[in-house]
Amino acid sequence: MSKYYFDHDYVYGLVPLFDFNLEKNIPTLYSSIALVFVSVLLAFIGVTNKKLNSSYMPWFGMAFVFLFLSIDEIHGIHENLTIIVKNTFATSGFLYYSWIIPYSIGLIIFIAFFSRFLLDLPKRTMILFLVSGTVFVSGAIGFELFGGRQNELYGADNVLYCFFYTCEELLEMLGIAIFIYTLIKYIIDQFEYLMITVSSENF
């Protein structure tokens, strides 16, 4: 916001370093690491379930999906996909960022494939899965729809577009944070491998 309210779009390099709309900066690195961490947690649960002769393939499947999302975050695969889809279908308006189309199809397939697995989870875990997923998707796709339309009509250099992409990234980060909490809680409850105790004697 320093760019629009204080006419400073650099601030000793801090603005591009933390700008949610730019690639290869601190928010991008954070998001990529968080997604890799999710992938590791999912793979860990999968390996542990395999040793316990429990269902494990869905966990490995999700681990692969989140690893792909991490790679996408760093290399901008979806942005390159936008060019291909836009040239093919001439999308505009809310579908200005046309990567939304194939990724939404992928999301529907993902939900259909993992719905049974989701229903078999403990109720609290299932609810947190749904909450984290809803928060993440509302940012990644929901605000991206509005941002695309705003960019097409008025360009990317305006306050409202800044608001849209900031909400998008924040919701993605929040969704992933909730999901990390959910997976760690699941590991503690199901495997009892991790126990964290906070005592007044430590202070």
PDB file of C-alpha atoms in Angstrom:
ATOM      1  CA  MET A   1       0.000   0.000   0.000  1.00  0.00           C
ATOM      2  CA  SER A   2       3.026   2.291   0.353  1.00  0.00           C
ATOM      3  CA  LYS A   3       3.008   2.569  -3.428  1.00  0.00           C
ATOM      4  CA  TYR A   4      -0.528   3.975  -3.616  1.00  0.00           C
ATOM      5  CA  TYR A   5      -0.814   5.993  -0.410  1.00  0.00           C
ATOM      6  CA  PHE A   6       2.758   7.214   0.094  1.00  0.00           C
ATOM      7  CA  ASP A   7       4.072   7.097  -3.486  1.00  0.00           C
ATOM      8  CA  HIS A   8       6.912   4.768  -2.553  1.00  0.00           C
ATOM      9  CA  ASP A   9       7.125   1.600  -4.642  1.00  0.00           C
ATOM     10  CA  TYR A  10      10.597   0.478  -3.582  1.00  0.00           C
ATOM     11  CA  VAL A  11      11.426   1.458   0.062  1.00  0.00           C
ATOM     12  CA  TYR A  12      15.037   0.256   0.067  1.00  0.00           C
ATOM     13  CA  GLY A  13      14.014  -2.889  -1.792  1.00  0.00           C
ATOM     14  CA  LEU A  14      11.478  -3.983   0.835  1.00  0.00           C
ATOM     15  CA  VAL A  15       8.398  -3.550  -1.373  1.00  0.00           C
ATOM     16  CA  PRO A  16       9.483  -5.945  -4.163  1.00  0.00           C
ATOM     17  CA  LEU A  17      10.932  -8.260  -1.518  1.00  0.00           C
ATOM     18  CA  PHE A  18       7.545  -8.670   0.181  1.00  0.00           C
ATOM     19  CA  ASP A  19       5.124  -7.912  -2.678  1.00  0.00           C
ATOM     20  CA  PHE A  20       2.578 -10.746  -2.899  1.00  0.00           C
ATOM     21  CA  ASN A  21       2.168 -10.134  -6.627  1.00  0.00           C
ATOM     22  CA  LEU A  22       5.810 -10.780  -7.474  1.00  0.00           C
ATOM     23  CA  GLU A  23       7.658 -14.065  -7.847  1.00  0.00           C
ATOM     24  CA  LYS A  24      10.940 -15.251  -6.301  1.00  0.00           C
ATOM     25  CA  ASN A  25      10.673 -13.195  -3.125  1.00  0.00           C
ATOM     26  CA  ILE A  26      10.004 -13.900   0.562  1.00  0.00           C
ATOM     27  CA  PRO A  27       6.234 -14.664   0.318  1.00  0.00           C
ATOM     28  CA  THR A  28       6.876 -17.057  -2.574  1.00  0.00           C
ATOM     29  CA  LEU A  29       9.681 -18.783  -0.659  1.00  0.00           C
ATOM     30  CA  TYR A  30       7.529 -19.057   2.456  1.00  0.00           C
ATOM     31  CA  SER A  31       4.585 -20.523   0.547  1.00  0.00           C
ATOM     32  CA  SER A  32       6.782 -23.019  -1.275  1.00  0.00           C
ATOM     33  CA  ILE A  33       8.445 -24.198   1.955  1.00  0.00           C
ATOM     34  CA  ALA A  34       5.060 -24.483   3.694  1.00  0.00           C
ATOM     35  CA  LEU A  35       3.727 -26.618   0.830  1.00  0.00           C
ATOM     36  CA  VAL A  36       6.809 -28.857   0.923  1.00  0.00           C
ATOM     37  CA  PHE A  37       6.329 -29.236   4.674  1.00  0.00           C
ATOM     38  CA  VAL A  38       2.733 -30.327   4.083  1.00  0.00           C
ATOM     39  CA  SER A  39       3.962 -32.853   1.520  1.00  0.00           C
ATOM     40  CA  VAL A  40       6.490 -34.238   4.024  1.00  0.00           C
ATOM     41  CA  LEU A  41       3.838 -34.563   6.753  1.00  0.00           C
ATOM     42  CA  LEU A  42       1.483 -36.346   4.369  1.00  0.00           C
ATOM     43  CA  ALA A  43       4.243 -38.712   3.238  1.00  0.00           C
ATOM     44  CA  PHE A  44       5.162 -39.389   6.867  1.00  0.00           C
ATOM     45  CA  ILE A  45       1.554 -40.320   7.663  1.00  0.00           C
ATOM     46  CA  GLY A  46       1.477 -42.526   4.564  1.00  0.00           C
ATOM     47  CA  VAL A  47       4.676 -44.368   5.541  1.00  0.00           C
ATOM     48  CA  THR A  48       3.452 -44.844   9.109  1.00  0.00           C
ATOM     49  CA  ASN A  49       0.060 -46.140   7.990  1.00  0.00           C
ATOM     50  CA  LYS A  50       1.764 -48.555   5.611  1.00  0.00           C
ATOM     51  CA  LYS A  51       3.792 -49.972   8.516  1.00  0.00           C
ATOM     52  CA  LEU A  52       0.576 -50.319  10.506  1.00  0.00           C
ATOM     53  CA  ASN A  53      -1.171 -52.029   7.565  1.00  0.00           C
ATOM     54  CA  SER A  54      -3.651 -49.149   7.328  1.00  0.00           C
ATOM     55  CA  SER A  55      -4.782 -47.206   4.265  1.00  0.00           C
ATOM     56  CA  TYR A  56      -1.803 -45.258   2.974  1.00  0.00           C
ATOM     57  CA  MET A  57      -2.117 -44.608  -0.780  1.00  0.00           C
ATOM     58  CA  PRO A  58      -4.400 -41.532  -0.406  1.00  0.00           C
ATOM     59  CA  TRP A  59      -1.801 -39.931   1.859  1.00  0.00           C
ATOM     60  CA  PHE A  60       0.936 -40.495  -0.724  1.00  0.00           C
ATOM     61  CA  GLY A  61      -1.388 -39.153  -3.417  1.00  0.00           C
ATOM     62  CA  MET A  62      -1.958 -35.928  -1.491  1.00  0.00           C
ATOM     63  CA  ALA A  63       1.770 -35.679  -0.747  1.00  0.00           C
ATOM     64  CA  PHE A  64       2.438 -35.722  -4.497  1.00  0.00           C
ATOM     65  CA  VAL A  65      -0.237 -33.060  -5.132  1.00  0.00           C
ATOM     66  CA  PHE A  66       1.235 -30.675  -2.561  1.00  0.00           C
ATOM     67  CA  LEU A  67       4.759 -31.270  -3.818  1.00  0.00           C
ATOM     68  CA  PHE A  68       3.532 -30.271  -7.270  1.00  0.00           C
ATOM     69  CA  LEU A  69       1.892 -27.137  -5.809  1.00  0.00           C
ATOM     70  CA  SER A  70       5.203 -26.222  -4.172  1.00  0.00           C
ATOM     71  CA  ILE A  71       7.062 -26.569  -7.481  1.00  0.00           C
ATOM     72  CA  ASP A  72       4.315 -24.554  -9.161  1.00  0.00           C
ATOM     73  CA  GLU A  73       4.696 -21.811  -6.556  1.00  0.00           C
ATOM     74  CA  ILE A  74       8.385 -21.403  -7.366  1.00  0.00           C
ATOM     75  CA  HIS A  75       8.332 -21.890 -11.135  1.00  0.00           C
ATOM     76  CA  GLY A  76       4.903 -20.414 -11.974  1.00  0.00           C
ATOM     77  CA  ILE A  77       3.647 -23.407 -13.956  1.00  0.00           C
ATOM     78  CA  HIS A  78       0.073 -22.113 -13.797  1.00  0.00           C
ATOM     79  CA  GLU A  79       1.127 -18.781 -15.310  1.00  0.00           C
ATOM     80  CA  ASN A  80       2.625 -20.533 -18.334  1.00  0.00           C
ATOM     81  CA  LEU A  81      -0.556 -22.587 -18.575  1.00  0.00           C
ATOM     82  CA  THR A  82      -2.565 -19.354 -18.700  1.00  0.00           C
ATOM     83  CA  ILE A  83      -0.933 -18.413 -22.007  1.00  0.00           C
ATOM     84  CA  ILE A  84      -1.803 -21.771 -23.580  1.00  0.00           C
ATOM     85  CA  VAL A  85      -5.426 -21.807 -22.391  1.00  0.00           C
ATOM     86  CA  LYS A  86      -6.006 -18.143 -23.232  1.00  0.00           C
ATOM     87  CA  ASN A  87      -4.709 -18.601 -26.766  1.00  0.00           C
ATOM     88  CA  THR A  88      -6.908 -21.674 -27.193  1.00  0.00           C
ATOM     89  CA  PHE A  89     -10.194 -20.436 -25.734  1.00  0.00           C
ATOM     90  CA  ALA A  90      -9.780 -16.625 -25.776  1.00  0.00           C
ATOM     91  CA  THR A  91     -10.880 -16.340 -22.154  1.00  0.00           C
ATOM     92  CA  SER A  92     -11.604 -12.984 -20.533  1.00  0.00           C
ATOM     93  CA  GLY A  93     -13.412 -11.351 -17.621  1.00  0.00           C
ATOM     94  CA  PHE A  94     -13.406 -13.525 -14.504  1.00  0.00           C
ATOM     95  CA  LEU A  95     -11.470 -16.126 -16.493  1.00  0.00           C
ATOM     96  CA  TYR A  96      -8.806 -13.636 -17.551  1.00  0.00           C
ATOM     97  CA  TYR A  97      -6.344 -15.794 -15.621  1.00  0.00           C
ATOM     98  CA  SER A  98      -7.343 -18.877 -17.553  1.00  0.00           C
ATOM     99  CA  TRP A  99      -5.199 -21.326 -15.575  1.00  0.00           C
ATOM    100  CA  ILE A 100      -8.238 -21.407 -13.292  1.00  0.00           C
ATOM    101  CA  ILE A 101     -10.066 -23.611 -15.819  1.00  0.00           C
ATOM    102  CA  PRO A 102      -7.738 -26.666 -15.854  1.00  0.00           C
ATOM    103  CA  TYR A 103      -6.918 -26.294 -12.160  1.00  0.00           C
ATOM    104  CA  SER A 104     -10.638 -26.164 -11.266  1.00  0.00           C
ATOM    105  CA  ILE A 105     -11.176 -29.338 -13.282  1.00  0.00           C
ATOM    106  CA  GLY A 106      -8.258 -30.884 -11.419  1.00  0.00           C
ATOM    107  CA  LEU A 107      -9.803 -29.771  -8.111  1.00  0.00           C
ATOM    108  CA  ILE A 108     -13.114 -31.432  -8.970  1.00  0.00           C
ATOM    109  CA  ILE A 109     -11.309 -34.669  -9.860  1.00  0.00           C
ATOM    110  CA  PHE A 110      -9.300 -34.416  -6.635  1.00  0.00           C
ATOM    111  CA  ILE A 111     -12.454 -33.995  -4.529  1.00  0.00           C
ATOM    112  CA  ALA A 112     -14.207 -36.881  -6.287  1.00  0.00           C
ATOM    113  CA  PHE A 113     -11.201 -39.158  -5.868  1.00  0.00           C
ATOM    114  CA  PHE A 114     -10.579 -38.352  -2.195  1.00  0.00           C
ATOM    115  CA  SER A 115     -14.191 -37.916  -0.993  1.00  0.00           C
ATOM    116  CA  ARG A 116     -14.432 -41.459   0.406  1.00  0.00           C
ATOM    117  CA  PHE A 117     -11.059 -41.066   2.093  1.00  0.00           C
ATOM    118  CA  LEU A 118     -12.196 -37.771   3.624  1.00  0.00           C
ATOM    119  CA  LEU A 119     -15.383 -39.311   5.031  1.00  0.00           C
ATOM    120  CA  ASP A 120     -13.353 -42.094   6.678  1.00  0.00           C
ATOM    121  CA  LEU A 121     -11.210 -39.631   8.641  1.00  0.00           C
ATOM    122  CA  PRO A 122     -11.950 -38.799  12.302  1.00  0.00           C
ATOM    123  CA  LYS A 123     -14.705 -36.178  12.402  1.00  0.00           C
ATOM    124  CA  ARG A 124     -12.526 -33.378  13.809  1.00  0.00           C
ATOM    125  CA  THR A 125      -9.815 -34.061  11.227  1.00  0.00           C
ATOM    126  CA  MET A 126     -12.371 -34.161   8.417  1.00  0.00           C
ATOM    127  CA  ILE A 127     -13.825 -30.787   9.473  1.00  0.00           C
ATOM    128  CA  LEU A 128     -10.378 -29.182   9.639  1.00  0.00           C
ATOM    129  CA  PHE A 129      -9.523 -30.658   6.228  1.00  0.00           C
ATOM    130  CA  LEU A 130     -12.646 -29.002   4.814  1.00  0.00           C
ATOM    131  CA  VAL A 131     -11.973 -25.680   6.567  1.00  0.00           C
ATOM    132  CA  SER A 132      -8.353 -25.482   5.407  1.00  0.00           C
ATOM    133  CA  GLY A 133      -9.288 -26.495   1.868  1.00  0.00           C
ATOM    134  CA  THR A 134     -12.120 -23.968   1.682  1.00  0.00           C
ATOM    135  CA  VAL A 135      -9.895 -21.149   2.925  1.00  0.00           C
ATOM    136  CA  PHE A 136      -7.116 -22.069   0.498  1.00  0.00           C
ATOM    137  CA  VAL A 137      -9.368 -22.421  -2.554  1.00  0.00           C
ATOM    138  CA  SER A 138     -11.299 -19.217  -1.763  1.00  0.00           C
ATOM    139  CA  GLY A 139      -7.993 -17.409  -2.051  1.00  0.00           C
ATOM    140  CA  ALA A 140      -6.298 -19.337  -4.849  1.00  0.00           C
ATOM    141  CA  ILE A 141      -9.342 -19.412  -7.125  1.00  0.00           C
ATOM    142  CA  GLY A 142     -11.974 -17.116  -5.585  1.00  0.00           C
ATOM    143  CA  PHE A 143      -9.968 -13.913  -5.334  1.00  0.00           C
ATOM    144  CA  GLU A 144      -8.040 -14.817  -8.474  1.00  0.00           C
ATOM    145  CA  LEU A 145     -11.328 -14.580 -10.397  1.00  0.00           C
ATOM    146  CA  PHE A 146     -11.940 -11.042  -9.166  1.00  0.00           C
ATOM    147  CA  GLY A 147      -8.303 -10.077  -9.634  1.00  0.00           C
ATOM    148  CA  GLY A 148      -8.325 -11.260 -13.217  1.00  0.00           C
ATOM    149  CA  ARG A 149     -11.379  -9.206 -14.089  1.00  0.00           C
ATOM    150  CA  GLN A 150      -9.945  -6.134 -12.355  1.00  0.00           C
ATOM    151  CA  ASN A 151      -6.639  -6.524 -14.183  1.00  0.00           C
ATOM    152  CA  GLU A 152      -8.341  -6.854 -17.571  1.00  0.00           C
ATOM    153  CA  LEU A 153     -10.557  -3.799 -17.044  1.00  0.00           C
ATOM    154  CA  TYR A 154      -8.234  -1.414 -15.197  1.00  0.00           C
ATOM    155  CA  GLY A 155      -4.766  -2.942 -15.263  1.00  0.00           C
ATOM    156  CA  ALA A 156      -2.625  -4.156 -12.382  1.00  0.00           C
ATOM    157  CA  ASP A 157      -1.586  -0.723 -11.088  1.00  0.00           C
ATOM    158  CA  ASN A 158      -4.492   0.137  -8.785  1.00  0.00           C
ATOM    159  CA  VAL A 159      -5.501  -0.276  -5.144  1.00  0.00           C
ATOM    160  CA  LEU A 160      -8.370  -2.707  -5.730  1.00  0.00           C
ATOM    161  CA  TYR A 161      -6.216  -5.113  -7.704  1.00  0.00           C
ATOM    162  CA  CYS A 162      -3.620  -4.909  -4.918  1.00  0.00           C
ATOM    163  CA  PHE A 163      -6.361  -5.746  -2.420  1.00  0.00           C
ATOM    164  CA  PHE A 164      -7.482  -8.776  -4.437  1.00  0.00           C
ATOM    165  CA  TYR A 165      -4.057 -10.372  -4.818  1.00  0.00           C
ATOM    166  CA  THR A 166      -3.161  -9.627  -1.197  1.00  0.00           C
ATOM    167  CA  CYS A 167      -6.319 -11.392   0.021  1.00  0.00           C
ATOM    168  CA  GLU A 168      -5.592 -14.230  -2.379  1.00  0.00           C
ATOM    169  CA  GLU A 169      -2.113 -14.881  -1.008  1.00  0.00           C
ATOM    170  CA  LEU A 170      -3.092 -14.384   2.640  1.00  0.00           C
ATOM    171  CA  LEU A 171      -5.943 -16.871   2.361  1.00  0.00           C
ATOM    172  CA  GLU A 172      -3.659 -19.395   0.665  1.00  0.00           C
ATOM    173  CA  MET A 173      -1.126 -19.035   3.488  1.00  0.00           C
ATOM    174  CA  LEU A 174      -3.831 -19.269   6.147  1.00  0.00           C
ATOM    175  CA  GLY A 175      -5.321 -22.364   4.524  1.00  0.00           C
ATOM    176  CA  ILE A 176      -1.940 -24.086   4.466  1.00  0.00           C
ATOM    177  CA  ALA A 177      -1.244 -23.085   8.090  1.00  0.00           C
ATOM    178  CA  ILE A 178      -4.554 -24.628   9.187  1.00  0.00           C
ATOM    179  CA  PHE A 179      -3.753 -27.769   7.196  1.00  0.00           C
ATOM    180  CA  ILE A 180      -0.312 -28.077   8.813  1.00  0.00           C
ATOM    181  CA  TYR A 181      -1.931 -27.788  12.241  1.00  0.00           C
ATOM    182  CA  THR A 182      -4.473 -30.443  11.228  1.00  0.00           C
ATOM    183  CA  LEU A 183      -1.821 -32.911  10.078  1.00  0.00           C
ATOM    184  CA  ILE A 184       0.337 -32.442  13.172  1.00  0.00           C
ATOM    185  CA  LYS A 185      -2.721 -32.884  15.405  1.00  0.00           C
ATOM    186  CA  TYR A 186      -3.626 -36.026  13.458  1.00  0.00           C
ATOM    187  CA  ILE A 187      -0.118 -37.435  13.962  1.00  0.00           C
ATOM    188  CA  ILE A 188      -0.267 -36.722  17.703  1.00  0.00           C
ATOM    189  CA  ASP A 189      -3.720 -38.248  18.112  1.00  0.00           C
ATOM    190  CA  GLN A 190      -3.231 -41.297  15.903  1.00  0.00           C
ATOM    191  CA  PHE A 191       0.401 -42.258  16.414  1.00  0.00           C
ATOM    192  CA  GLU A 192       1.390 -40.580  19.702  1.00  0.00           C
ATOM    193  CA  TYR A 193       4.814 -39.873  18.203  1.00  0.00           C
ATOM    194  CA  LEU A 194       4.851 -36.259  19.241  1.00  0.00           C
ATOM    195  CA  MET A 195       3.980 -34.755  22.586  1.00  0.00           C
ATOM    196  CA  ILE A 196       4.546 -31.101  23.452  1.00  0.00           C
ATOM    197  CA  THR A 197       4.200 -30.062  27.090  1.00  0.00           C
ATOM    198  CA  VAL A 198       4.325 -26.481  28.300  1.00  0.00           C
ATOM    199  CA  SER A 199       4.996 -26.160  32.025  1.00  0.00           C
ATOM    200  CA  SER A 200       5.230 -23.099  34.246  1.00  0.00           C
ATOM    201  CA  GLU A 201       8.578 -24.470  35.456  1.00  0.00           C
ATOM    202  CA  ASN A 202      10.040 -23.530  32.061  1.00  0.00           C
ATOM    203  CA  PHE A 203       9.446 -19.824  32.708  1.00  0.00           C
TER     204      PHE A 203
END
